[in-house]
mmCIF file of C-alpha atoms in Angstrom:
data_model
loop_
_atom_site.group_PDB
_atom_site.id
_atom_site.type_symbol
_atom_site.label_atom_id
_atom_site.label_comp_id
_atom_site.label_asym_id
_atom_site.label_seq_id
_atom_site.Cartn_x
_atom_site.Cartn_y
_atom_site.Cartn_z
ATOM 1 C CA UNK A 9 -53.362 -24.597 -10.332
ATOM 2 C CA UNK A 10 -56.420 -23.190 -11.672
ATOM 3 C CA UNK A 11 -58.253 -22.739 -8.029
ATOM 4 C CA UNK A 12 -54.968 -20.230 -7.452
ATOM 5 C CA UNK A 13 -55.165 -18.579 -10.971
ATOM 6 C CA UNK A 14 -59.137 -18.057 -9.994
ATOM 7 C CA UNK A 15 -58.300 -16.423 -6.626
ATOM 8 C CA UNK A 16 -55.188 -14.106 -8.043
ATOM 9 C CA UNK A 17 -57.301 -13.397 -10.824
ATOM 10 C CA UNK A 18 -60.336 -12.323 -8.903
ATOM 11 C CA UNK A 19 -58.530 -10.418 -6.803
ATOM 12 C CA UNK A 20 -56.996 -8.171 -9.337
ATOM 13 C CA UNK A 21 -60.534 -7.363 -10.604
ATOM 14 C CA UNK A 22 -61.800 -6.568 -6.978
ATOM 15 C CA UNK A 23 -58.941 -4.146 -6.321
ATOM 16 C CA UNK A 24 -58.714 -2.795 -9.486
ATOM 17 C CA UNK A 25 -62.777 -1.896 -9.537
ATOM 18 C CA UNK A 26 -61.830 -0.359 -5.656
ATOM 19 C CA UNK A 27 -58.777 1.883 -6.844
ATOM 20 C CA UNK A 28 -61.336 3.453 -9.248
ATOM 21 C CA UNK A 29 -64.286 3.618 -6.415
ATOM 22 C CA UNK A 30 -62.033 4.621 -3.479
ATOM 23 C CA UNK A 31 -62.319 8.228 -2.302
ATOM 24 C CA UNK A 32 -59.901 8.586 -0.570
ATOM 25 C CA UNK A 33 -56.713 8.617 -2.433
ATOM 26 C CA UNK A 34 -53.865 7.548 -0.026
ATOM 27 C CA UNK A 35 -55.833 3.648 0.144
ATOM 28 C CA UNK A 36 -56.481 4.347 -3.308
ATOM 29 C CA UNK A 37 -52.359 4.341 -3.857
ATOM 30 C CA UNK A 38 -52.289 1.401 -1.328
ATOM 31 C CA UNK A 39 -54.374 -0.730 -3.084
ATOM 32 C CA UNK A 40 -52.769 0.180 -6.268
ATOM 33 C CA UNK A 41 -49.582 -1.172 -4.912
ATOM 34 C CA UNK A 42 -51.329 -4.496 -3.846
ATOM 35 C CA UNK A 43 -53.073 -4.728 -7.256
ATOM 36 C CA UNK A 44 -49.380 -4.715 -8.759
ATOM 37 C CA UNK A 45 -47.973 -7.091 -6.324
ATOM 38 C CA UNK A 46 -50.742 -9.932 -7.585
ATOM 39 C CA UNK A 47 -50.014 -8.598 -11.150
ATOM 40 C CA UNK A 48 -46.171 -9.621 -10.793
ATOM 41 C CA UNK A 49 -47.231 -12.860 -9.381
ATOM 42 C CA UNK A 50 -49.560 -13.392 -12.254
ATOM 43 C CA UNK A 51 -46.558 -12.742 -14.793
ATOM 44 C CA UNK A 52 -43.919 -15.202 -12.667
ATOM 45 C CA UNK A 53 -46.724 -18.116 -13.022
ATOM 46 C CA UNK A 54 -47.312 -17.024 -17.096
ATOM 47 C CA UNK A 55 -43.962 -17.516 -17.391
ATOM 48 C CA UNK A 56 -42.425 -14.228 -17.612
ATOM 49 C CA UNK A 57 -40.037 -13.281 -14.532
ATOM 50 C CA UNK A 58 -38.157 -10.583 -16.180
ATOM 51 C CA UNK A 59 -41.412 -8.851 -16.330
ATOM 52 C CA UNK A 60 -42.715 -9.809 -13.250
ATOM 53 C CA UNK A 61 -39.345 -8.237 -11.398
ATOM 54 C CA UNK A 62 -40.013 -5.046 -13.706
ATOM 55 C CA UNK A 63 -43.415 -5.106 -11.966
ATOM 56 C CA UNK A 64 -42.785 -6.005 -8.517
ATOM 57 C CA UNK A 65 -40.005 -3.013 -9.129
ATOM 58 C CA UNK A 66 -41.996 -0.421 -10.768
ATOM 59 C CA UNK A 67 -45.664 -0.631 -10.006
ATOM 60 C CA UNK A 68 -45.385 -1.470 -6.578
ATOM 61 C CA UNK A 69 -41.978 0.405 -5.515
ATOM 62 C CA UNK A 70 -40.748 3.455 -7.614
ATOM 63 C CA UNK A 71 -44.835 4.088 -8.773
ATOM 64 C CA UNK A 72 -46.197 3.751 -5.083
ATOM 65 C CA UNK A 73 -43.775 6.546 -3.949
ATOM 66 C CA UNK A 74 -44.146 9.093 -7.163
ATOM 67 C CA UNK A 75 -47.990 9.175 -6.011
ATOM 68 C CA UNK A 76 -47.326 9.377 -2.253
ATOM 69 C CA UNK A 77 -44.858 12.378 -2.885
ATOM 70 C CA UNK A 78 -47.670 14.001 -4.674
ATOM 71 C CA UNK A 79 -50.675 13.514 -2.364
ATOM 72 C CA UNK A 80 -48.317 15.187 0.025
ATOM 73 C CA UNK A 81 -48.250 18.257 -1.974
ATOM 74 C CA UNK A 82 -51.541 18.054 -3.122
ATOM 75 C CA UNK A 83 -54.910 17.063 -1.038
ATOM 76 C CA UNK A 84 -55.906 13.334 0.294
ATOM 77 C CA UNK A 85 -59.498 13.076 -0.914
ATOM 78 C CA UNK A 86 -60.678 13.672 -4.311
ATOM 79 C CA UNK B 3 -41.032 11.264 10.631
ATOM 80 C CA UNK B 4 -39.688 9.920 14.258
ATOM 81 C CA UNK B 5 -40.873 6.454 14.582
ATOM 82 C CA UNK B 6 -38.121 4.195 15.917
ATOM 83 C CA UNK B 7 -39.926 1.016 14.437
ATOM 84 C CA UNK B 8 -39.735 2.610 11.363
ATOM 85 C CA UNK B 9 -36.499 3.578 11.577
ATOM 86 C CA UNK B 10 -35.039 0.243 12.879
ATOM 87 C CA UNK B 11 -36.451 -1.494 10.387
ATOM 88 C CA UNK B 12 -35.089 0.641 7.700
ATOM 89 C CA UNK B 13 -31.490 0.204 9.060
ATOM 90 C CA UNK B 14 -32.020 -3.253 8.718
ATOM 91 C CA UNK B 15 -33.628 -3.881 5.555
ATOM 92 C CA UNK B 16 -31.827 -1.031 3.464
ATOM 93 C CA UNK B 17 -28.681 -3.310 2.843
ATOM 94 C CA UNK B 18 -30.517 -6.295 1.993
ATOM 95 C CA UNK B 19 -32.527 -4.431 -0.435
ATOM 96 C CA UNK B 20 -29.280 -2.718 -2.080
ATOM 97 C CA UNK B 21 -27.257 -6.258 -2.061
ATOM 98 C CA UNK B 22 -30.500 -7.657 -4.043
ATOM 99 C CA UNK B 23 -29.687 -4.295 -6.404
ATOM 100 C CA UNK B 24 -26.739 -5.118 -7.175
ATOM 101 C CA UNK B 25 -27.120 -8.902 -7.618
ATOM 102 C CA UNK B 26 -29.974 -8.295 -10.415
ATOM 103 C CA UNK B 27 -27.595 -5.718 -11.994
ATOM 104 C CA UNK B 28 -24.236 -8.266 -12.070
ATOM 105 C CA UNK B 29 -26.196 -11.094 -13.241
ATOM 106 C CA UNK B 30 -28.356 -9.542 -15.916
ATOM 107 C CA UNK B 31 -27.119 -11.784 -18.811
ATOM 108 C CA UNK B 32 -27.288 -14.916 -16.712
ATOM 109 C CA UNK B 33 -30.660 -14.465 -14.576
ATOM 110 C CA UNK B 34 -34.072 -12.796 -15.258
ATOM 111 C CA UNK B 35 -33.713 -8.862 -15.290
ATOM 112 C CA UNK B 36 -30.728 -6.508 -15.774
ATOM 113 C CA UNK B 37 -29.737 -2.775 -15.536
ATOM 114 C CA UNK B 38 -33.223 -1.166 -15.260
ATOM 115 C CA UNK B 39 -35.320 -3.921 -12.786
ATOM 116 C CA UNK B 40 -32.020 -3.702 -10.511
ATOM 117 C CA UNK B 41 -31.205 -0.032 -10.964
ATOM 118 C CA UNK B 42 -35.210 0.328 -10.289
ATOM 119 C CA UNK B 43 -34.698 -1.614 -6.663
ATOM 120 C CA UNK B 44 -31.489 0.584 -5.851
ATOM 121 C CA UNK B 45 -32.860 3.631 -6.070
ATOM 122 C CA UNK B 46 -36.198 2.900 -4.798
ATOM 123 C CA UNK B 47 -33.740 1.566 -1.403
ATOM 124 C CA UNK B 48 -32.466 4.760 -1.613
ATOM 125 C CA UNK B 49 -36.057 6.874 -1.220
ATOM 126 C CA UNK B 50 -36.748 4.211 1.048
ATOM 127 C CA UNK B 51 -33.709 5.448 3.733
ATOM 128 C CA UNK B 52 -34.812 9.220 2.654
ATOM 129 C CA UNK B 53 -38.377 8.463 3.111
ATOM 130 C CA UNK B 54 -38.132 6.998 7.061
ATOM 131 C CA UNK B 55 -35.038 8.980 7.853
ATOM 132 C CA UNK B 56 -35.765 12.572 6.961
ATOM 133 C CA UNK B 57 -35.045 13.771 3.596
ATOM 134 C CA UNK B 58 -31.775 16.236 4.386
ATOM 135 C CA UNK B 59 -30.663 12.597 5.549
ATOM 136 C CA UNK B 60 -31.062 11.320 2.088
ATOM 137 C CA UNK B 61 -29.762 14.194 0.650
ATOM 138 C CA UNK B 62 -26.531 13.903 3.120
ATOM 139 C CA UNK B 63 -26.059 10.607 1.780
ATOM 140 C CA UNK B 64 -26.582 11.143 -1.904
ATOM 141 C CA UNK B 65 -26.468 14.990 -3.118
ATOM 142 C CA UNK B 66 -27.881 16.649 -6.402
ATOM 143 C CA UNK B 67 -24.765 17.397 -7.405
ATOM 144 C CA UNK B 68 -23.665 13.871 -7.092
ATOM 145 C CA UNK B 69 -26.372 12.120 -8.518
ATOM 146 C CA UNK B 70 -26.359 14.265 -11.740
ATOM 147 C CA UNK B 71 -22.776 13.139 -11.520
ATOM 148 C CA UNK B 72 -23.655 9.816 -11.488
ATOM 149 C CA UNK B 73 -26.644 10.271 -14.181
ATOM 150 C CA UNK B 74 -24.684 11.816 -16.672
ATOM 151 C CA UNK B 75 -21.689 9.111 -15.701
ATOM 152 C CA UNK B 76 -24.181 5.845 -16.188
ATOM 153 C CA UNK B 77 -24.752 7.129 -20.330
ATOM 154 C CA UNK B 78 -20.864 8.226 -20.779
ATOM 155 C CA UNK B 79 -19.491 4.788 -19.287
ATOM 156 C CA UNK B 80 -22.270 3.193 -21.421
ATOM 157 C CA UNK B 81 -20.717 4.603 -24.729
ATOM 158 C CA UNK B 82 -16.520 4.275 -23.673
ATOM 159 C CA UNK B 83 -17.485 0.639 -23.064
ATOM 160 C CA UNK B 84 -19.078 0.409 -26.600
ATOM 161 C CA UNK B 85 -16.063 2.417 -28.180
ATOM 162 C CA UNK B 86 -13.934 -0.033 -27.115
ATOM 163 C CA UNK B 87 -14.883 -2.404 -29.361
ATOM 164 C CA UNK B 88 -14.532 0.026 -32.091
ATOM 165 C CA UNK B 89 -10.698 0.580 -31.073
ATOM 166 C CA UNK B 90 -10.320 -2.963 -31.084
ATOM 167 C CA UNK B 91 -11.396 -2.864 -34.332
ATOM 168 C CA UNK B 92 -14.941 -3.867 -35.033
ATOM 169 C CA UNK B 93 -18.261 -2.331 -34.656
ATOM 170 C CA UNK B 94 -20.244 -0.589 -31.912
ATOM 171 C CA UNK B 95 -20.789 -2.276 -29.051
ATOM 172 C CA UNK B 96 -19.338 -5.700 -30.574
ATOM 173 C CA UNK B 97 -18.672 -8.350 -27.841
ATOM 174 C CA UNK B 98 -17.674 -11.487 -29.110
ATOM 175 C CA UNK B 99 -16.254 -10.745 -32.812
ATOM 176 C CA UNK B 100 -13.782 -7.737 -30.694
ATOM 177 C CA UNK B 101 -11.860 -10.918 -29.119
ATOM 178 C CA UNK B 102 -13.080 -10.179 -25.275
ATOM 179 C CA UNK B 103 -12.617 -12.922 -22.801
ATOM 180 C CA UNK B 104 -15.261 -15.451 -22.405
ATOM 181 C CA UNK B 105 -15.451 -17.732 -19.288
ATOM 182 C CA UNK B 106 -17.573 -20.645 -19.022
ATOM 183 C CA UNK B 107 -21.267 -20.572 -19.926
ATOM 184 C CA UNK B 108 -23.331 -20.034 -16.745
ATOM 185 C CA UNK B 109 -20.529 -18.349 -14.309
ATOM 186 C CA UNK B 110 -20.348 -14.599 -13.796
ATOM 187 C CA UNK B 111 -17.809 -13.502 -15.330
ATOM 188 C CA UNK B 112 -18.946 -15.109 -18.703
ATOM 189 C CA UNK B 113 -20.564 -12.203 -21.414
ATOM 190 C CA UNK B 114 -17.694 -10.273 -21.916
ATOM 191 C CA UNK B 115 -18.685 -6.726 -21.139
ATOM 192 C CA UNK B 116 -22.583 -7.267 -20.517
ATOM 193 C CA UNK B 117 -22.123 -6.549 -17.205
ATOM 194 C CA UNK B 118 -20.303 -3.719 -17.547
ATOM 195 C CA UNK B 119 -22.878 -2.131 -19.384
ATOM 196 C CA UNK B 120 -25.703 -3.179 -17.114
ATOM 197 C CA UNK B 121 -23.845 -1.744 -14.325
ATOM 198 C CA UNK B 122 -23.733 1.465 -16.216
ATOM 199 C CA UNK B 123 -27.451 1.792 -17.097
ATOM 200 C CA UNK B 124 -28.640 0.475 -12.885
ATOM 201 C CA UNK B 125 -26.148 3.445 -11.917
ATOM 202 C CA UNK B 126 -28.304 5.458 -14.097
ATOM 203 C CA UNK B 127 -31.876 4.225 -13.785
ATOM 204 C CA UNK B 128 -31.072 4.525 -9.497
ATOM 205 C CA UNK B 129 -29.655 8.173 -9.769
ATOM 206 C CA UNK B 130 -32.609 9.260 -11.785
ATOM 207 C CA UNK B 131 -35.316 7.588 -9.476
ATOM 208 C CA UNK B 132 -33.707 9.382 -6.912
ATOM 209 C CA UNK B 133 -33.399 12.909 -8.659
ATOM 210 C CA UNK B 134 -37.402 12.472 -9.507
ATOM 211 C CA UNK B 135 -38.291 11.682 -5.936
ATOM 212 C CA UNK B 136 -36.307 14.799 -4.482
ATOM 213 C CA UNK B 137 -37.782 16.923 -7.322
ATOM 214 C CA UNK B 138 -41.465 15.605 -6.664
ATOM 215 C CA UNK B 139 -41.207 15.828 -3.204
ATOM 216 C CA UNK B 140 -39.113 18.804 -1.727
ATOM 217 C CA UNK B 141 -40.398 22.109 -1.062
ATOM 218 C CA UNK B 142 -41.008 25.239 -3.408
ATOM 219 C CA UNK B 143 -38.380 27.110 -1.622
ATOM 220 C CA UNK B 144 -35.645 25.216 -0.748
ATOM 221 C CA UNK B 145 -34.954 23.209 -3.778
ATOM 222 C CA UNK B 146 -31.651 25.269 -4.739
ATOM 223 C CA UNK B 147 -31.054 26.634 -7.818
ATOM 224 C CA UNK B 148 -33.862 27.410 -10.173
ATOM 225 C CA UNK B 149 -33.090 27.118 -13.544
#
């Protein structure tokens, strides 16, 4: 499926380019959790699904929440 | 936070999510991942219920005291489980050569004590999502004791 590995693919470079760009850094946490959902996808279809459940467990769960609990103590923009 | 579409959908999903838990954690030597991926999705269902609920909720369900319990409990069961096949007389941790039951290849019940070790180490992984959560996220004041 190449057109599909060209569409995950660019996607991951779009949203990881926009984590570093975003200002703001609640979408910035938001679109760090959708950059690791396509990343876990990518590792299933490379053949790896015990690190693509690692992913889809880590970077988009237990990672997403770490930051969120500290942009609540801290400030939203940068 | 008081949304009730929120909350609804948390009372729903939170089961699911800890059923899937527990699944990855049983079948870690027959299925891809194993005590930390399924420990990983039990406690993050856990922040999940403290996260839309309120977190005294959480902490209602699942106290400190508890879940150091259960943290230092995950590494002790780890090593009684791997003493046992020194006292049946072999090495560390030895599964096959200490004479434990085998079933058939491919059912659940089939690695010996593999399971019982990655049920040890997703008790642990959970607890200690949890504990970092609470200690990221509560305030300065009312955290209890200071060490």
């Amino acid at each position: 499926m190449p057109l599909l590995d060209f569409f995950l693919l660019s996607f991951l470079i779009v949203s990881a380019v926009a984590v570093a760009r975003t200002r703001d850094l609640l979408s910035a946490v938001i679109i760090f959790a959708a950059y690791s959902l396509v990343m876990a996808i990518i590792w299933q279809m490379l053949g790896a699904p015990d690190v693509a459940i690692t992913e889809a467990a880590l970077g988009a769960g237990v990672t997403t929440f770490l930051f969120l609990a500290t942009i609540s103590k801290t400030q939203r923009l940068e | 936070m008081k949304d009730i579409v929120i909350r609804t959908v948390c009372r729903v999903i939170v089961p699911f999510v800890q059923v899937y838990g527990l699944y990855v954690i049983f079948h870690g030597h027959l299925s891809p991942g194993g005590g930390f991926a399924g420990g990983a999705i039990l406690g993050s269902s856990m922040v999940l219920f403290a996260l839309s609920f309120h977190l005294e909720a959480g902490a209602q369900k699942l106290g400190h005291e508890t879940s150091s319990y259960l943290e230092s409990g995950g590494g002790i069961w780890y090593i009684l489980i791997g003493l046992l096949g020194l006292a049946l007389g072999s090495n560390f941790l030895t599964n096959r050569a200490a004479g434990l039951g085998f079933g058939l290849p491919g059912q659940l019940f089939s690695g010996g004590m593999i399971f019982l070790l990655s049920l040890g180490i997703g008790v642990k992984v959970a607890s200690t999502m949890f504990t970092l959560f609470y200690n990221l996220s509560e305030e300065e004041g009312s955290g209890g004791d200071h060490q």
